[in-house]
């Protein structure tokens, strides 16, 4: 990535200094746009690696794999 010129830096500084980011359900950020994505969890490296390998193998997202696992677990109990 190239370094910013003084002029580019000044414009960028002015934009972010004078612009108040929108937060909440009408914001522009990732979590604001995806209400369901706001429910994040932290997992260990072993679980994360398993999910990524499974996702690549099945062409699904890690979230889809977790959803399937949870649904299978719930239906096994019922």
Short mmCIF file of N, CA and C in Angstrom, two decimals:
data_model
loop_
_atom_site.label_atom_id
_atom_site.label_comp_id
_atom_site.label_asym_id
_atom_site.label_seq_id
_atom_site.Cartn_x
_atom_site.Cartn_y
_atom_site.Cartn_z
N UNK A 1 0.84 -1.17 0.00
CA UNK A 1 0.00 0.00 0.00
C UNK A 1 0.89 1.24 0.00
N UNK A 2 0.57 2.18 -0.86
CA UNK A 2 1.40 3.39 -0.95
C UNK A 2 1.11 4.34 0.20
N UNK A 3 2.08 5.18 0.52
CA UNK A 3 1.89 6.19 1.56
C UNK A 3 0.99 7.30 1.04
N UNK A 4 0.25 7.91 1.95
CA UNK A 4 -0.62 9.03 1.58
C UNK A 4 0.21 10.30 1.43
N UNK A 5 -0.23 11.15 0.52
CA UNK A 5 0.38 12.48 0.43
C UNK A 5 -0.20 13.31 1.56
N UNK A 6 0.42 14.46 1.82
CA UNK A 6 -0.09 15.34 2.86
C UNK A 6 -1.52 15.78 2.56
N UNK A 7 -1.81 16.03 1.30
CA UNK A 7 -3.15 16.46 0.89
C UNK A 7 -4.17 15.33 1.10
N UNK A 8 -3.80 14.11 0.72
CA UNK A 8 -4.70 12.97 0.91
C UNK A 8 -4.95 12.72 2.39
N UNK A 9 -3.89 12.83 3.18
CA UNK A 9 -4.03 12.63 4.61
C UNK A 9 -4.95 13.68 5.21
N UNK A 10 -4.80 14.92 4.80
CA UNK A 10 -5.63 16.01 5.33
C UNK A 10 -7.11 15.78 4.98
N UNK A 11 -7.40 15.36 3.74
CA UNK A 11 -8.79 15.08 3.35
C UNK A 11 -9.37 13.93 4.16
N UNK A 12 -8.59 12.87 4.32
CA UNK A 12 -9.05 11.72 5.08
C UNK A 12 -9.27 12.08 6.55
N UNK A 13 -8.35 12.84 7.11
CA UNK A 13 -8.48 13.28 8.50
C UNK A 13 -9.73 14.13 8.68
N UNK A 14 -9.97 15.04 7.75
CA UNK A 14 -11.15 15.90 7.83
C UNK A 14 -12.44 15.08 7.73
N UNK A 15 -12.46 14.12 6.82
CA UNK A 15 -13.65 13.29 6.65
C UNK A 15 -13.99 12.55 7.94
N UNK A 16 -13.01 11.87 8.55
CA UNK A 16 -13.28 11.05 9.72
C UNK A 16 -13.40 11.87 11.00
N UNK A 17 -12.86 13.08 11.01
CA UNK A 17 -12.99 13.93 12.18
C UNK A 17 -14.36 14.58 12.22
N UNK A 18 -14.89 14.95 11.06
CA UNK A 18 -16.17 15.66 10.99
C UNK A 18 -17.36 14.76 10.70
N UNK A 19 -17.13 13.48 10.48
CA UNK A 19 -18.23 12.57 10.17
C UNK A 19 -18.51 11.69 11.38
N UNK A 20 -19.75 11.73 11.83
CA UNK A 20 -20.15 10.88 12.94
C UNK A 20 -20.66 9.57 12.36
N UNK A 21 -20.04 8.45 12.70
CA UNK A 21 -20.53 7.18 12.15
C UNK A 21 -21.92 6.85 12.68
N UNK A 22 -22.73 6.26 11.82
CA UNK A 22 -24.07 5.84 12.22
C UNK A 22 -23.97 4.47 12.88
N UNK A 23 -24.61 4.35 14.01
CA UNK A 23 -24.65 3.08 14.71
C UNK A 23 -26.09 2.67 14.92
N UNK A 24 -26.29 1.44 15.33
CA UNK A 24 -27.64 0.96 15.54
C UNK A 24 -28.18 0.26 14.30
N UNK A 25 -29.47 -0.04 14.29
CA UNK A 25 -30.04 -0.83 13.20
C UNK A 25 -30.01 -0.12 11.85
N UNK A 26 -29.85 1.20 11.85
CA UNK A 26 -29.81 1.94 10.58
C UNK A 26 -28.40 2.36 10.20
N UNK A 27 -27.41 1.81 10.87
CA UNK A 27 -26.02 2.16 10.59
C UNK A 27 -25.52 1.50 9.31
N UNK A 28 -24.31 1.78 8.96
CA UNK A 28 -23.75 1.25 7.72
C UNK A 28 -22.76 0.11 7.96
N UNK A 29 -22.48 -0.20 9.22
CA UNK A 29 -21.51 -1.24 9.52
C UNK A 29 -22.05 -2.64 9.31
N UNK A 30 -21.13 -3.60 9.31
CA UNK A 30 -21.49 -5.00 9.07
C UNK A 30 -22.53 -5.50 10.07
N UNK A 31 -22.29 -5.26 11.36
CA UNK A 31 -23.21 -5.77 12.38
C UNK A 31 -24.53 -5.01 12.39
N UNK A 32 -24.51 -3.76 11.96
CA UNK A 32 -25.76 -3.02 11.87
C UNK A 32 -26.63 -3.55 10.75
N UNK A 33 -26.01 -3.93 9.65
CA UNK A 33 -26.76 -4.42 8.50
C UNK A 33 -27.26 -5.84 8.69
N UNK A 34 -26.53 -6.64 9.43
CA UNK A 34 -26.90 -8.04 9.63
C UNK A 34 -27.22 -8.27 11.09
N UNK A 35 -28.48 -8.10 11.42
CA UNK A 35 -28.90 -8.23 12.81
C UNK A 35 -28.52 -9.59 13.38
N UNK A 36 -28.67 -10.65 12.56
CA UNK A 36 -28.33 -11.98 13.04
C UNK A 36 -26.84 -12.17 13.25
N UNK A 37 -26.02 -11.38 12.58
CA UNK A 37 -24.57 -11.50 12.72
C UNK A 37 -24.08 -10.88 14.03
N UNK A 38 -24.95 -10.14 14.71
CA UNK A 38 -24.55 -9.52 15.95
C UNK A 38 -24.38 -10.54 17.07
N UNK A 39 -24.85 -11.75 16.86
CA UNK A 39 -24.70 -12.81 17.86
C UNK A 39 -23.42 -13.58 17.58
N UNK A 40 -22.31 -13.00 17.95
CA UNK A 40 -21.03 -13.64 17.69
C UNK A 40 -20.57 -14.42 18.90
N UNK A 41 -19.77 -15.43 18.65
CA UNK A 41 -19.17 -16.23 19.72
C UNK A 41 -17.69 -16.42 19.39
N UNK A 42 -16.92 -16.70 20.42
CA UNK A 42 -15.50 -16.98 20.23
C UNK A 42 -15.29 -18.47 20.44
N UNK A 43 -14.53 -19.08 19.53
CA UNK A 43 -14.25 -20.51 19.63
C UNK A 43 -12.74 -20.73 19.64
N UNK A 44 -12.33 -21.91 20.07
CA UNK A 44 -10.91 -22.21 20.12
C UNK A 44 -10.37 -22.51 18.72
N UNK A 45 -9.05 -22.57 18.61
CA UNK A 45 -8.41 -22.78 17.31
C UNK A 45 -8.79 -24.12 16.69
N UNK A 46 -8.89 -25.16 17.50
CA UNK A 46 -9.24 -26.48 16.98
C UNK A 46 -10.60 -26.45 16.31
N UNK A 47 -11.59 -25.83 16.97
CA UNK A 47 -12.93 -25.74 16.42
C UNK A 47 -12.96 -24.87 15.17
N UNK A 48 -12.23 -23.76 15.20
CA UNK A 48 -12.18 -22.87 14.04
C UNK A 48 -11.57 -23.58 12.84
N UNK A 49 -10.49 -24.32 13.06
CA UNK A 49 -9.86 -25.07 11.96
C UNK A 49 -10.80 -26.13 11.40
N UNK A 50 -11.50 -26.83 12.30
CA UNK A 50 -12.47 -27.84 11.85
C UNK A 50 -13.54 -27.19 10.98
N UNK A 51 -14.08 -26.07 11.44
CA UNK A 51 -15.13 -25.39 10.68
C UNK A 51 -14.64 -24.93 9.31
N UNK A 52 -13.44 -24.39 9.26
CA UNK A 52 -12.91 -23.91 7.97
C UNK A 52 -12.68 -25.07 7.01
N UNK A 53 -12.14 -26.18 7.50
CA UNK A 53 -11.92 -27.34 6.64
C UNK A 53 -13.24 -27.90 6.15
N UNK A 54 -14.20 -28.02 7.05
CA UNK A 54 -15.53 -28.52 6.70
C UNK A 54 -16.21 -27.57 5.70
N UNK A 55 -16.06 -26.27 5.90
CA UNK A 55 -16.66 -25.29 5.00
C UNK A 55 -16.07 -25.41 3.59
N UNK A 56 -14.76 -25.55 3.51
CA UNK A 56 -14.13 -25.69 2.19
C UNK A 56 -14.56 -26.98 1.51
N UNK A 57 -14.67 -28.04 2.29
CA UNK A 57 -15.03 -29.35 1.76
C UNK A 57 -16.48 -29.38 1.26
N UNK A 58 -17.38 -28.73 1.98
CA UNK A 58 -18.81 -28.80 1.65
C UNK A 58 -19.31 -27.59 0.87
N UNK A 59 -18.46 -26.60 0.66
CA UNK A 59 -18.83 -25.35 -0.02
C UNK A 59 -19.97 -24.65 0.71
N UNK A 60 -19.89 -24.64 2.04
CA UNK A 60 -20.85 -23.95 2.89
C UNK A 60 -20.09 -22.97 3.76
N UNK A 61 -20.83 -22.06 4.38
CA UNK A 61 -20.19 -21.13 5.31
C UNK A 61 -20.07 -21.79 6.67
N UNK A 62 -19.14 -21.32 7.50
CA UNK A 62 -19.06 -21.85 8.85
C UNK A 62 -20.39 -21.70 9.61
N UNK A 63 -21.11 -20.61 9.37
CA UNK A 63 -22.40 -20.41 10.04
C UNK A 63 -23.40 -21.49 9.63
N UNK A 64 -23.40 -21.86 8.36
CA UNK A 64 -24.31 -22.91 7.90
C UNK A 64 -23.97 -24.25 8.57
N UNK A 65 -22.70 -24.53 8.71
CA UNK A 65 -22.28 -25.78 9.35
C UNK A 65 -22.69 -25.79 10.82
N UNK A 66 -22.48 -24.68 11.51
CA UNK A 66 -22.87 -24.59 12.91
C UNK A 66 -24.39 -24.75 13.04
N UNK A 67 -25.15 -24.09 12.17
CA UNK A 67 -26.61 -24.22 12.21
C UNK A 67 -27.04 -25.67 12.05
N UNK A 68 -26.43 -26.37 11.09
CA UNK A 68 -26.77 -27.78 10.88
C UNK A 68 -26.45 -28.62 12.12
N UNK A 69 -25.29 -28.36 12.72
CA UNK A 69 -24.89 -29.12 13.90
C UNK A 69 -25.86 -28.88 15.07
N UNK A 70 -26.26 -27.65 15.25
CA UNK A 70 -27.19 -27.32 16.34
C UNK A 70 -28.55 -27.95 16.08
N UNK A 71 -29.03 -27.87 14.84
CA UNK A 71 -30.33 -28.47 14.51
C UNK A 71 -30.31 -29.99 14.69
N UNK A 72 -29.21 -30.61 14.29
CA UNK A 72 -29.09 -32.05 14.48
C UNK A 72 -29.12 -32.41 15.97
N UNK A 73 -28.40 -31.63 16.79
CA UNK A 73 -28.35 -31.88 18.22
C UNK A 73 -29.72 -31.72 18.86
N UNK A 74 -30.44 -30.68 18.45
CA UNK A 74 -31.77 -30.44 19.01
C UNK A 74 -32.74 -31.53 18.61
N UNK A 75 -32.72 -31.95 17.35
CA UNK A 75 -33.64 -32.98 16.91
C UNK A 75 -33.32 -34.33 17.52
N UNK A 76 -32.09 -34.56 17.90
CA UNK A 76 -31.73 -35.81 18.56
C UNK A 76 -32.30 -35.87 19.97
N UNK A 77 -32.47 -34.72 20.59
CA UNK A 77 -33.00 -34.67 21.94
C UNK A 77 -34.53 -34.78 21.93
N UNK A 78 -35.15 -34.27 20.89
CA UNK A 78 -36.63 -34.26 20.84
C UNK A 78 -37.20 -35.59 20.49
#
